[in-house]
mmCIF file of C-alpha atoms in Angstrom:
data_model
loop_
_atom_site.group_PDB
_atom_site.id
_atom_site.type_symbol
_atom_site.label_atom_id
_atom_site.label_comp_id
_atom_site.label_asym_id
_atom_site.label_seq_id
_atom_site.Cartn_x
_atom_site.Cartn_y
_atom_site.Cartn_z
ATOM 1 C CA MET I 63 274.644 -81.144 -29.548
ATOM 2 C CA THR I 64 278.607 -79.627 -28.964
ATOM 3 C CA VAL I 65 280.784 -81.765 -27.382
ATOM 4 C CA ARG I 66 284.076 -80.716 -25.560
ATOM 5 C CA SER I 67 286.766 -82.440 -26.224
ATOM 6 C CA GLY I 68 288.452 -84.720 -23.598
ATOM 7 C CA GLY I 69 290.871 -86.787 -22.538
ATOM 8 C CA ILE I 70 288.888 -90.476 -20.533
ATOM 9 C CA LEU I 71 290.955 -93.495 -20.329
ATOM 10 C CA VAL I 72 288.597 -96.813 -21.453
ATOM 11 C CA VAL I 73 289.600 -99.539 -19.181
ATOM 12 C CA LEU I 74 287.779 -102.935 -21.099
ATOM 13 C CA THR I 75 287.091 -105.781 -19.551
ATOM 14 C CA GLY I 76 285.176 -108.505 -21.538
ATOM 15 C CA GLY I 77 281.493 -109.418 -20.770
ATOM 16 C CA THR I 78 278.470 -108.590 -23.351
ATOM 17 C CA ILE I 79 279.339 -105.118 -24.046
ATOM 18 C CA GLY I 80 283.064 -105.933 -25.201
ATOM 19 C CA SER I 81 281.379 -109.317 -26.401
ATOM 20 C CA THR I 82 280.660 -111.047 -29.807
ATOM 21 C CA CYS I 83 277.597 -113.246 -31.481
ATOM 22 C CA SER I 84 278.249 -115.814 -33.828
ATOM 23 C CA ASP I 85 276.324 -119.092 -34.286
ATOM 24 C CA GLY I 86 273.815 -117.620 -31.405
ATOM 25 C CA VAL I 87 276.141 -117.759 -29.075
ATOM 26 C CA ARG I 88 277.987 -114.326 -27.123
ATOM 27 C CA GLY I 89 281.492 -114.830 -26.608
ATOM 28 C CA ILE I 90 284.902 -112.876 -26.182
ATOM 29 C CA GLU I 91 286.213 -114.114 -29.463
ATOM 30 C CA GLY I 92 289.557 -111.780 -30.666
ATOM 31 C CA ASP I 93 288.880 -107.899 -30.273
ATOM 32 C CA SER I 94 285.704 -107.938 -29.798
ATOM 33 C CA PRO I 95 286.412 -105.465 -27.060
ATOM 34 C CA TYR I 96 286.956 -103.204 -29.263
ATOM 35 C CA VAL I 97 283.837 -103.362 -31.235
ATOM 36 C CA LEU I 98 282.293 -100.706 -28.784
ATOM 37 C CA ILE I 99 284.419 -98.320 -29.051
ATOM 38 C CA ARG I 100 284.940 -98.384 -33.407
ATOM 39 C CA GLU I 101 280.736 -98.762 -32.900
ATOM 40 C CA PHE I 102 280.410 -95.512 -31.177
ATOM 41 C CA ARG I 103 283.693 -93.282 -33.735
ATOM 42 C CA LYS I 104 281.243 -94.694 -36.580
ATOM 43 C CA LYS I 105 277.569 -93.826 -35.102
ATOM 44 C CA TYR I 106 278.558 -90.917 -33.154
ATOM 45 C CA GLN I 107 280.664 -88.894 -34.973
ATOM 46 C CA GLU I 108 280.189 -85.780 -33.222
ATOM 47 C CA TYR I 109 282.618 -87.411 -30.777
ATOM 48 C CA ASN I 110 284.961 -87.441 -33.284
ATOM 49 C CA ASP I 111 287.278 -84.763 -31.309
ATOM 50 C CA CYS I 112 286.945 -86.854 -27.887
ATOM 51 C CA GLU I 113 290.061 -88.769 -27.225
ATOM 52 C CA PHE I 114 290.661 -92.593 -26.096
ATOM 53 C CA GLU I 115 292.790 -94.045 -24.464
ATOM 54 C CA VAL I 116 292.506 -97.539 -24.132
ATOM 55 C CA ILE I 117 293.508 -100.491 -21.588
ATOM 56 C CA ASN I 118 292.640 -104.624 -21.833
ATOM 57 C CA PRO I 119 293.457 -105.433 -18.127
ATOM 58 C CA TYR I 120 291.923 -108.400 -18.986
ATOM 59 C CA SER I 121 288.938 -110.174 -20.841
ATOM 60 C CA ILE I 122 286.309 -112.124 -19.743
ATOM 61 C CA LEU I 123 282.641 -113.387 -19.196
ATOM 62 C CA SER I 124 281.530 -111.205 -15.329
ATOM 63 C CA GLU I 125 280.311 -114.701 -14.473
ATOM 64 C CA ASN I 126 283.771 -116.282 -14.143
ATOM 65 C CA LEU I 127 284.824 -112.833 -11.464
ATOM 66 C CA THR I 128 287.483 -113.537 -8.965
ATOM 67 C CA CYS I 129 288.369 -111.230 -7.135
ATOM 68 C CA GLU I 130 291.872 -112.058 -7.957
ATOM 69 C CA LEU I 131 290.708 -109.651 -11.252
ATOM 70 C CA TRP I 132 289.625 -107.241 -8.694
ATOM 71 C CA SER I 133 293.810 -106.719 -8.042
ATOM 72 C CA LEU I 134 293.938 -106.518 -11.422
ATOM 73 C CA LEU I 135 291.873 -103.841 -12.758
ATOM 74 C CA TYR I 136 292.565 -101.903 -8.664
ATOM 75 C CA SER I 137 296.637 -102.156 -10.153
ATOM 76 C CA ALA I 138 295.737 -100.881 -13.603
ATOM 77 C CA LEU I 139 293.673 -98.184 -13.214
ATOM 78 C CA ASN I 140 296.828 -97.660 -10.031
ATOM 79 C CA GLU I 141 298.988 -97.480 -12.974
ATOM 80 C CA ALA I 142 297.373 -95.124 -15.391
ATOM 81 C CA ASP I 143 297.734 -91.114 -14.408
ATOM 82 C CA THR I 144 294.093 -91.040 -13.188
ATOM 83 C CA ALA I 145 295.185 -87.367 -13.134
ATOM 84 C CA GLY I 146 296.214 -86.299 -16.743
ATOM 85 C CA TYR I 147 292.423 -87.803 -18.297
ATOM 86 C CA ASP I 148 289.290 -85.394 -18.138
ATOM 87 C CA GLY I 149 287.519 -89.720 -16.370
ATOM 88 C CA ILE I 150 287.099 -93.045 -16.571
ATOM 89 C CA ILE I 151 284.862 -95.083 -18.497
ATOM 90 C CA ILE I 152 285.514 -99.313 -17.184
ATOM 91 C CA THR I 153 283.441 -101.811 -19.116
ATOM 92 C CA HIS I 154 282.477 -104.183 -17.887
ATOM 93 C CA GLY I 155 279.383 -107.539 -18.056
ATOM 94 C CA SER I 156 276.594 -106.966 -16.383
ATOM 95 C CA ASP I 157 276.491 -110.411 -14.475
ATOM 96 C CA THR I 158 278.566 -109.050 -11.928
ATOM 97 C CA LEU I 159 278.237 -105.395 -12.492
ATOM 98 C CA ALA I 160 277.243 -104.682 -8.553
ATOM 99 C CA TYR I 161 279.600 -106.076 -7.330
ATOM 100 C CA THR I 162 282.556 -104.156 -9.016
ATOM 101 C CA SER I 163 281.373 -101.356 -8.988
ATOM 102 C CA ALA I 164 281.104 -101.684 -5.621
ATOM 103 C CA ALA I 165 284.943 -102.653 -4.929
ATOM 104 C CA ILE I 166 285.887 -99.693 -7.452
ATOM 105 C CA GLY I 167 283.153 -96.863 -5.835
ATOM 106 C CA MET I 168 285.433 -97.816 -2.438
ATOM 107 C CA LEU I 169 289.069 -98.340 -4.010
ATOM 108 C CA MET I 170 288.486 -95.690 -6.025
ATOM 109 C CA ARG I 171 287.154 -93.126 -4.086
ATOM 110 C CA HIS I 172 289.122 -90.421 -3.995
ATOM 111 C CA THR I 173 289.712 -90.149 -7.210
ATOM 112 C CA GLY I 174 290.069 -86.819 -8.699
ATOM 113 C CA CYS I 175 287.975 -87.443 -12.053
ATOM 114 C CA PRO I 176 284.508 -89.084 -12.812
ATOM 115 C CA ILE I 177 284.656 -93.000 -13.152
ATOM 116 C CA VAL I 178 281.255 -94.456 -14.852
ATOM 117 C CA LEU I 179 281.047 -98.404 -15.487
ATOM 118 C CA THR I 180 278.823 -99.798 -17.462
ATOM 119 C CA ALA I 181 277.446 -102.577 -18.964
ATOM 120 C CA ALA I 182 274.877 -103.338 -22.464
ATOM 121 C CA ASP I 183 272.502 -106.333 -22.887
ATOM 122 C CA ARG I 184 273.832 -107.498 -26.053
ATOM 123 C CA PRO I 185 276.681 -107.313 -27.337
ATOM 124 C CA PRO I 186 277.792 -103.657 -29.571
ATOM 125 C CA ASP I 187 277.325 -104.244 -33.369
ATOM 126 C CA ASP I 188 273.918 -105.742 -32.270
ATOM 127 C CA PRO I 189 271.020 -103.360 -33.926
ATOM 128 C CA LYS I 190 268.671 -102.968 -30.162
ATOM 129 C CA SER I 191 272.057 -103.465 -27.786
ATOM 130 C CA ASN I 192 272.114 -100.754 -25.033
ATOM 131 C CA ALA I 193 275.297 -100.664 -25.224
ATOM 132 C CA LEU I 194 275.975 -97.458 -27.596
ATOM 133 C CA PRO I 195 273.870 -95.393 -25.829
ATOM 134 C CA ASN I 196 275.821 -95.574 -22.262
ATOM 135 C CA PHE I 197 278.780 -96.172 -23.140
ATOM 136 C CA ARG I 198 277.962 -92.412 -24.793
ATOM 137 C CA ALA I 199 276.209 -91.577 -21.472
ATOM 138 C CA SER I 200 279.604 -92.143 -19.440
ATOM 139 C CA VAL I 201 281.131 -89.972 -22.592
ATOM 140 C CA ASP I 202 277.652 -86.754 -21.780
ATOM 141 C CA PHE I 203 278.255 -87.634 -18.329
ATOM 142 C CA ILE I 204 282.013 -86.257 -18.065
ATOM 143 C CA LEU I 205 282.657 -84.451 -20.597
ATOM 144 C CA ASN I 206 279.118 -83.003 -20.491
ATOM 145 C CA SER I 207 277.510 -82.552 -18.002
ATOM 146 C CA ALA I 208 276.807 -79.417 -15.286
ATOM 147 C CA TRP I 209 278.101 -80.384 -13.299
ATOM 148 C CA ASN I 210 282.029 -80.581 -13.920
ATOM 149 C CA ARG I 211 284.533 -81.793 -11.714
ATOM 150 C CA LEU I 212 281.667 -84.003 -10.481
ATOM 151 C CA ARG I 213 283.925 -86.919 -8.843
ATOM 152 C CA GLY I 214 283.570 -90.304 -7.348
ATOM 153 C CA VAL I 215 282.721 -93.915 -9.086
ATOM 154 C CA PHE I 216 278.604 -93.949 -10.837
ATOM 155 C CA VAL I 217 277.423 -96.340 -13.154
ATOM 156 C CA SER I 218 274.958 -95.869 -16.737
ATOM 157 C CA TYR I 219 272.304 -97.929 -17.910
ATOM 158 C CA ARG I 220 269.761 -97.531 -19.795
ATOM 159 C CA ARG I 221 266.087 -99.302 -18.813
ATOM 160 C CA ASN I 222 264.676 -101.243 -21.589
ATOM 161 C CA SER I 223 261.070 -100.924 -19.521
ATOM 162 C CA ASP I 224 260.853 -96.233 -20.276
ATOM 163 C CA GLY I 225 264.053 -95.397 -21.631
ATOM 164 C CA ALA I 226 265.852 -94.299 -19.078
ATOM 165 C CA GLN I 227 269.287 -93.371 -19.037
ATOM 166 C CA VAL I 228 269.699 -93.682 -15.658
ATOM 167 C CA PHE I 229 272.967 -93.511 -13.609
ATOM 168 C CA TYR I 230 273.282 -95.344 -9.754
ATOM 169 C CA ILE I 231 276.052 -94.639 -6.842
ATOM 170 C CA ALA I 232 278.856 -97.258 -7.438
ATOM 171 C CA THR I 233 278.340 -98.864 -4.086
ATOM 172 C CA ARG I 234 274.526 -98.805 -4.069
ATOM 173 C CA LEU I 235 273.578 -100.760 -7.299
ATOM 174 C CA CYS I 236 271.547 -103.502 -6.977
ATOM 175 C CA SER I 237 272.389 -106.959 -9.405
ATOM 176 C CA ALA I 238 269.944 -107.339 -12.991
ATOM 177 C CA ASP I 239 266.276 -109.183 -12.377
ATOM 178 C CA CYS I 240 267.008 -111.772 -13.247
ATOM 179 C CA TYR I 241 263.829 -111.316 -15.382
ATOM 180 C CA SER I 242 263.905 -108.056 -17.021
ATOM 181 C CA ASP I 243 267.473 -107.479 -16.969
ATOM 182 C CA GLU I 244 267.060 -103.953 -15.114
ATOM 183 C CA PHE I 245 269.250 -103.008 -12.306
ATOM 184 C CA SER I 246 268.175 -100.601 -8.750
ATOM 185 C CA SER I 247 269.561 -98.676 -6.520
ATOM 186 C CA TYR I 248 269.579 -100.315 -2.385
ATOM 187 C CA GLY I 249 267.386 -97.598 -1.110
ATOM 188 C CA GLY I 250 265.493 -97.006 -3.632
ATOM 189 C CA SER I 251 266.634 -93.928 -5.066
ATOM 190 C CA CYS I 252 269.075 -94.230 -7.708
ATOM 191 C CA PHE I 253 272.273 -90.881 -8.534
ATOM 192 C CA GLY I 254 270.381 -89.027 -11.200
ATOM 193 C CA ARG I 255 269.623 -88.674 -15.568
ATOM 194 C CA MET I 256 270.789 -88.614 -18.579
ATOM 195 C CA LEU I 257 268.346 -85.495 -20.847
ATOM 196 C CA ASN I 258 269.331 -84.370 -24.018
ATOM 197 C CA GLY I 259 272.924 -84.843 -22.942
ATOM 198 C CA GLU I 260 272.876 -83.149 -19.646
ATOM 199 C CA PHE I 261 273.276 -84.971 -16.453
ATOM 200 C CA VAL I 262 270.351 -84.404 -13.769
ATOM 201 C CA PRO I 263 270.414 -85.555 -10.387
ATOM 202 C CA VAL I 264 267.092 -87.039 -8.234
ATOM 203 C CA LEU I 265 266.153 -84.813 -5.298
ATOM 204 C CA SER I 266 266.122 -87.447 -2.116
ATOM 205 C CA PRO I 267 267.407 -87.686 1.719
ATOM 206 C CA LEU I 268 268.320 -90.294 0.869
ATOM 207 C CA ASN I 269 270.899 -88.906 -1.840
ATOM 208 C CA PRO I 270 274.446 -87.134 -1.079
ATOM 209 C CA PRO I 271 274.324 -83.319 -2.125
ATOM 210 C CA VAL I 272 275.966 -83.334 -5.790
ATOM 211 C CA ARG I 273 277.721 -80.687 -5.238
ATOM 212 C CA SER I 274 279.255 -82.027 -2.246
ATOM 213 C CA MET I 275 281.223 -84.032 -4.140
ATOM 214 C CA CYS I 276 282.504 -81.566 -6.721
ATOM 215 C CA GLY I 277 285.777 -80.052 -6.884
ATOM 216 C CA GLY I 278 289.435 -81.851 -5.472
ATOM 217 C CA SER I 279 289.656 -84.211 -3.930
ATOM 218 C CA ASP I 280 291.427 -83.639 -0.795
ATOM 219 C CA GLU I 281 288.529 -84.893 1.753
ATOM 220 C CA LEU I 282 288.839 -88.842 0.880
ATOM 221 C CA LYS I 283 292.916 -91.178 1.470
ATOM 222 C CA PRO I 284 293.068 -94.131 -1.308
ATOM 223 C CA ILE I 285 291.874 -97.249 1.662
ATOM 224 C CA ALA I 286 294.160 -99.415 0.141
ATOM 225 C CA GLY I 287 298.589 -100.347 -1.266
ATOM 226 C CA LYS I 288 298.063 -99.681 -5.144
ATOM 227 C CA ASN I 289 298.777 -103.419 -4.933
ATOM 228 C CA THR I 290 296.586 -105.500 -2.838
ATOM 229 C CA ASP I 291 295.075 -108.779 -2.725
ATOM 230 C CA PHE I 292 291.847 -108.941 -2.552
ATOM 231 C CA GLY I 293 291.628 -112.541 -3.182
ATOM 232 C CA ALA I 294 293.683 -114.071 -0.319
ATOM 233 C CA LYS I 295 290.607 -114.376 1.968
ATOM 234 C CA LYS I 296 288.324 -115.950 1.260
ATOM 235 C CA ILE I 297 284.541 -114.764 2.059
ATOM 236 C CA LEU I 298 282.006 -116.688 2.036
ATOM 237 C CA LEU I 299 278.335 -115.145 1.259
ATOM 238 C CA LEU I 300 274.846 -117.094 2.030
ATOM 239 C CA ARG I 301 271.481 -116.066 2.246
ATOM 240 C CA SER I 302 268.715 -116.373 4.490
ATOM 241 C CA TYR I 303 265.356 -118.924 3.220
ATOM 242 C CA PRO I 304 263.208 -120.894 4.539
ATOM 243 C CA GLY I 305 263.878 -124.554 5.227
ATOM 244 C CA MET I 306 267.567 -122.988 5.378
ATOM 245 C CA ASP I 307 269.656 -126.174 7.586
ATOM 246 C CA TYR I 308 273.400 -123.999 8.405
ATOM 247 C CA SER I 309 274.632 -127.024 9.647
ATOM 248 C CA VAL I 310 275.688 -129.122 6.557
ATOM 249 C CA ILE I 311 277.837 -125.004 5.458
ATOM 250 C CA ASN I 312 281.233 -126.189 6.066
ATOM 251 C CA PRO I 313 282.860 -121.965 7.721
ATOM 252 C CA GLY I 314 286.711 -123.421 7.658
ATOM 253 C CA GLY I 315 288.739 -122.240 5.454
ATOM 254 C CA TYR I 316 286.531 -118.796 5.223
ATOM 255 C CA ALA I 317 288.113 -114.971 6.722
ATOM 256 C CA ALA I 318 284.029 -114.457 7.712
ATOM 257 C CA VAL I 319 280.493 -115.464 6.448
ATOM 258 C CA ILE I 320 277.946 -112.537 5.329
ATOM 259 C CA ASN I 321 274.648 -113.655 5.637
ATOM 260 C CA TYR I 322 272.713 -111.684 4.709
ATOM 261 C CA GLY I 323 268.952 -112.203 5.988
ATOM 262 C CA TYR I 324 264.921 -111.574 5.470
ATOM 263 C CA HIS I 325 264.167 -107.674 5.289
ATOM 264 C CA CYS I 326 263.973 -107.362 9.054
ATOM 265 C CA ALA I 327 267.309 -108.278 9.551
ATOM 266 C CA THR I 328 266.323 -111.827 10.339
ATOM 267 C CA ALA I 329 267.626 -114.842 10.465
ATOM 268 C CA TYR I 330 266.536 -119.080 10.929
ATOM 269 C CA THR I 331 267.753 -119.288 14.612
ATOM 270 C CA ALA I 332 264.629 -122.415 16.047
ATOM 271 C CA TYR I 333 265.585 -125.911 16.594
ATOM 272 C CA SER I 334 264.003 -129.334 15.434
ATOM 273 C CA GLU I 335 264.286 -132.723 15.188
ATOM 274 C CA GLY I 336 266.794 -133.012 18.592
ATOM 275 C CA LYS I 337 268.875 -131.346 16.399
ATOM 276 C CA SER I 338 270.045 -128.082 15.331
ATOM 277 C CA SER I 339 270.600 -126.177 11.998
ATOM 278 C CA SER I 340 269.793 -122.644 12.916
ATOM 279 C CA LEU I 341 271.932 -119.553 13.094
ATOM 280 C CA PRO I 342 272.968 -119.569 16.651
ATOM 281 C CA LYS I 343 274.026 -123.378 16.269
ATOM 282 C CA PHE I 344 276.389 -121.951 13.173
ATOM 283 C CA ALA I 345 277.401 -118.752 15.146
ATOM 284 C CA GLU I 346 279.054 -122.084 17.237
ATOM 285 C CA MET I 347 281.178 -123.789 14.133
ATOM 286 C CA CYS I 348 282.484 -120.328 12.863
ATOM 287 C CA ARG I 349 283.643 -119.466 16.095
ATOM 288 C CA GLU I 350 285.697 -123.125 16.952
ATOM 289 C CA CYS I 351 286.499 -122.364 13.771
ATOM 290 C CA GLY I 352 288.298 -119.130 13.870
ATOM 291 C CA VAL I 353 285.609 -117.367 11.432
ATOM 292 C CA ASP I 354 283.617 -114.032 12.226
ATOM 293 C CA LEU I 355 280.502 -114.378 11.272
ATOM 294 C CA TRP I 356 278.288 -111.151 10.128
ATOM 295 C CA LEU I 357 274.065 -110.740 9.445
ATOM 296 C CA GLY I 358 272.599 -107.900 8.153
ATOM 297 C CA SER I 359 271.219 -105.896 6.700
ATOM 298 C CA PHE I 360 270.690 -104.405 10.127
ATOM 299 C CA LYS I 361 268.395 -100.898 9.550
ATOM 300 C CA SER I 362 270.127 -98.155 11.760
ATOM 301 C CA PHE I 363 267.323 -96.089 11.666
ATOM 302 C CA GLU I 364 264.846 -98.772 13.731
ATOM 303 C CA SER I 365 265.313 -98.931 17.719
ATOM 304 C CA ASP I 366 263.317 -102.238 17.940
ATOM 305 C CA ILE I 367 264.533 -106.010 17.625
ATOM 306 C CA TYR I 368 262.439 -109.688 17.185
ATOM 307 C CA SER I 369 263.356 -112.018 19.706
ATOM 308 C CA THR I 370 265.101 -114.508 17.834
ATOM 309 C CA GLN I 371 268.045 -111.222 16.815
ATOM 310 C CA THR I 372 268.515 -111.486 20.579
ATOM 311 C CA GLU I 373 269.379 -114.825 20.308
ATOM 312 C CA MET I 374 271.455 -114.886 17.762
ATOM 313 C CA GLU I 375 272.629 -110.890 19.829
ATOM 314 C CA SER I 376 273.733 -114.305 22.250
ATOM 315 C CA ALA I 377 275.731 -116.186 20.085
ATOM 316 C CA GLY I 378 277.847 -113.169 19.748
ATOM 317 C CA ILE I 379 276.660 -112.759 15.787
ATOM 318 C CA LYS I 380 278.268 -109.716 14.383
ATOM 319 C CA LYS I 381 275.637 -107.047 13.358
ATOM 320 C CA PHE I 382 276.223 -104.753 9.810
ATOM 321 C CA TYR I 383 274.130 -101.293 8.664
ATOM 322 C CA ASP I 384 272.830 -100.863 5.545
ATOM 323 C CA MET I 385 273.831 -102.289 2.786
ATOM 324 C CA SER I 386 273.126 -104.235 0.014
ATOM 325 C CA PRO I 387 273.891 -107.704 0.086
ATOM 326 C CA GLU I 388 276.316 -107.206 -3.811
ATOM 327 C CA ALA I 389 278.335 -103.445 -0.913
ATOM 328 C CA ALA I 390 278.287 -105.985 2.563
ATOM 329 C CA TYR I 391 280.320 -109.116 0.261
ATOM 330 C CA VAL I 392 282.585 -106.062 -1.127
ATOM 331 C CA LYS I 393 283.425 -104.716 2.020
ATOM 332 C CA ALA I 394 284.615 -107.701 3.635
ATOM 333 C CA VAL I 395 286.617 -109.040 0.651
ATOM 334 C CA LEU I 396 288.569 -105.408 1.175
ATOM 335 C CA ALA I 397 288.076 -105.626 5.007
ATOM 336 C CA TYR I 398 288.950 -108.844 5.784
ATOM 337 C CA ASN I 399 292.444 -108.347 2.704
ATOM 338 C CA LEU I 400 293.364 -104.856 3.751
ATOM 339 C CA PRO I 401 296.079 -105.244 5.625
ATOM 340 C CA SER I 402 296.297 -102.392 7.968
ATOM 341 C CA ALA I 403 292.559 -102.963 8.538
ATOM 342 C CA ASP I 404 291.001 -103.434 11.540
ATOM 343 C CA PRO I 405 287.999 -105.914 9.945
ATOM 344 C CA GLU I 406 284.892 -104.700 12.648
ATOM 345 C CA PHE I 407 285.824 -101.437 11.794
ATOM 346 C CA PHE I 408 286.409 -101.208 9.541
ATOM 347 C CA ILE I 409 283.150 -102.427 8.161
ATOM 348 C CA LYS I 410 281.553 -100.452 9.976
ATOM 349 C CA ARG I 411 281.483 -97.033 8.927
ATOM 350 C CA CYS I 412 280.635 -95.930 5.698
ATOM 351 C CA ILE I 413 283.610 -95.856 2.832
ATOM 352 C CA TYR I 414 281.988 -94.665 -0.280
ATOM 353 C CA TYR I 415 277.958 -93.447 0.346
ATOM 354 C CA GLU I 416 277.063 -98.512 0.934
ATOM 355 C CA MET I 417 276.029 -97.810 3.784
ATOM 356 C CA VAL I 418 272.496 -94.951 3.470
ATOM 357 C CA GLY I 419 271.972 -92.581 5.742
ATOM 358 C CA HIS I 420 275.335 -92.693 6.946
ATOM 359 C CA GLU I 421 278.024 -89.549 7.229
ATOM 360 C CA LEU I 422 281.360 -90.618 5.032
ATOM 361 C CA ASN I 423 284.727 -91.543 6.980
ATOM 362 C CA ASP I 424 288.145 -90.511 6.292
#
C-alpha cells in the first residue's frame, strides 16, 4: 500500500496510549506520551514521509479528567492553524474517551479537516497493545481514505473480539464495557471500518450519508468562543437504579441535574414509608435550589407514554431525547457554560449527530 504524505497535528493528552508500565503499574512518566510516535515510526516505516506536528497540552490518566481540561484542549485546538493540516489526531485515555469525544465532536463540528480521537488497551510499547493499530488507522483515515476530505469528528478503536478496526461518530460513542473493554455506538451502528487501509462506511439508516460529510466547513458554525470555561457551572449526572433514594441527594450548587433513566426514559415515582424518595419530589428540591432537572433519554419516535411519566411531566421535569448518557452530560455542560446559549434550546437541538435520527442545526 502506498501511503500519501501529509501533515497531521497530533494532540497528546495522556491515558494508557501515552503511558508506560513499570513493575506492573501503568503511569505517565517523563516523555511517555511521546512513546507512541516513536514506536509508530519504528514499526511502520512506510509512513516516514508523513509529517507529524505534536503538541501536549496536558498529560493525565483519563479517569482524572475534568471539564476544565476540556477548556484547555479546546484552546489548544483553536491556537493551532487547523486549516493547515490534512487532519488532527487526539490521543486519549479510554476511561473517559466517550465524554471527550462528545465534547470535541460538538465544539469542533465546524473544522474543515477530519479529527480522529483514539486510545489504547495497553501502553504502546506492549506487544499486545492496540495502540499502534489504532493510531495507524487514524492516519490512514486522514490520508488514504477514498472519501477524501471527509469532515467531522470520529473515534478509531480496534475491537479485540474480532479484530475489526472500527470508526464511530464522536458524539455517539458509548463508554467501554467493563468486562470486554470494548466500545459501542449509541443506536447500535458504528460509522464504518478500515479494510486494508481504506475506510468503508457502514450503510445504515441511522448514519448520516458519508457524502454529506465531505467538503468545506461553510455549513456549520462554531458553537463556542475560542476561550470558554466549561467548568464554571457544574452538572450532576444521575443514573436510575432500583432502590434509588432521591431524598439524600443535594442538588444545591449545580446548574442542572441530568437523570438518565431506564431505557423507556422512566424513573422512580412511587411513595413509601410516609416519605418520598421519588424523582417528582426531587424535582421540588431542584426548584427550591433554582436547579433545572432533566430526564431522558426519551425516544422522539414514540407517542405513547407511561403513567409514571405523566407524574414527571406534572412535576415540571424537562425532557431530552435520543442521546447517550455521555452525550447528554456533555451537552448540558456546554449548554450551561456557553455565555450566549439558551440551555433548553441548546439541549433540544442537534449539534453534531448526537441525537440519532435528527438533522443537524446551525
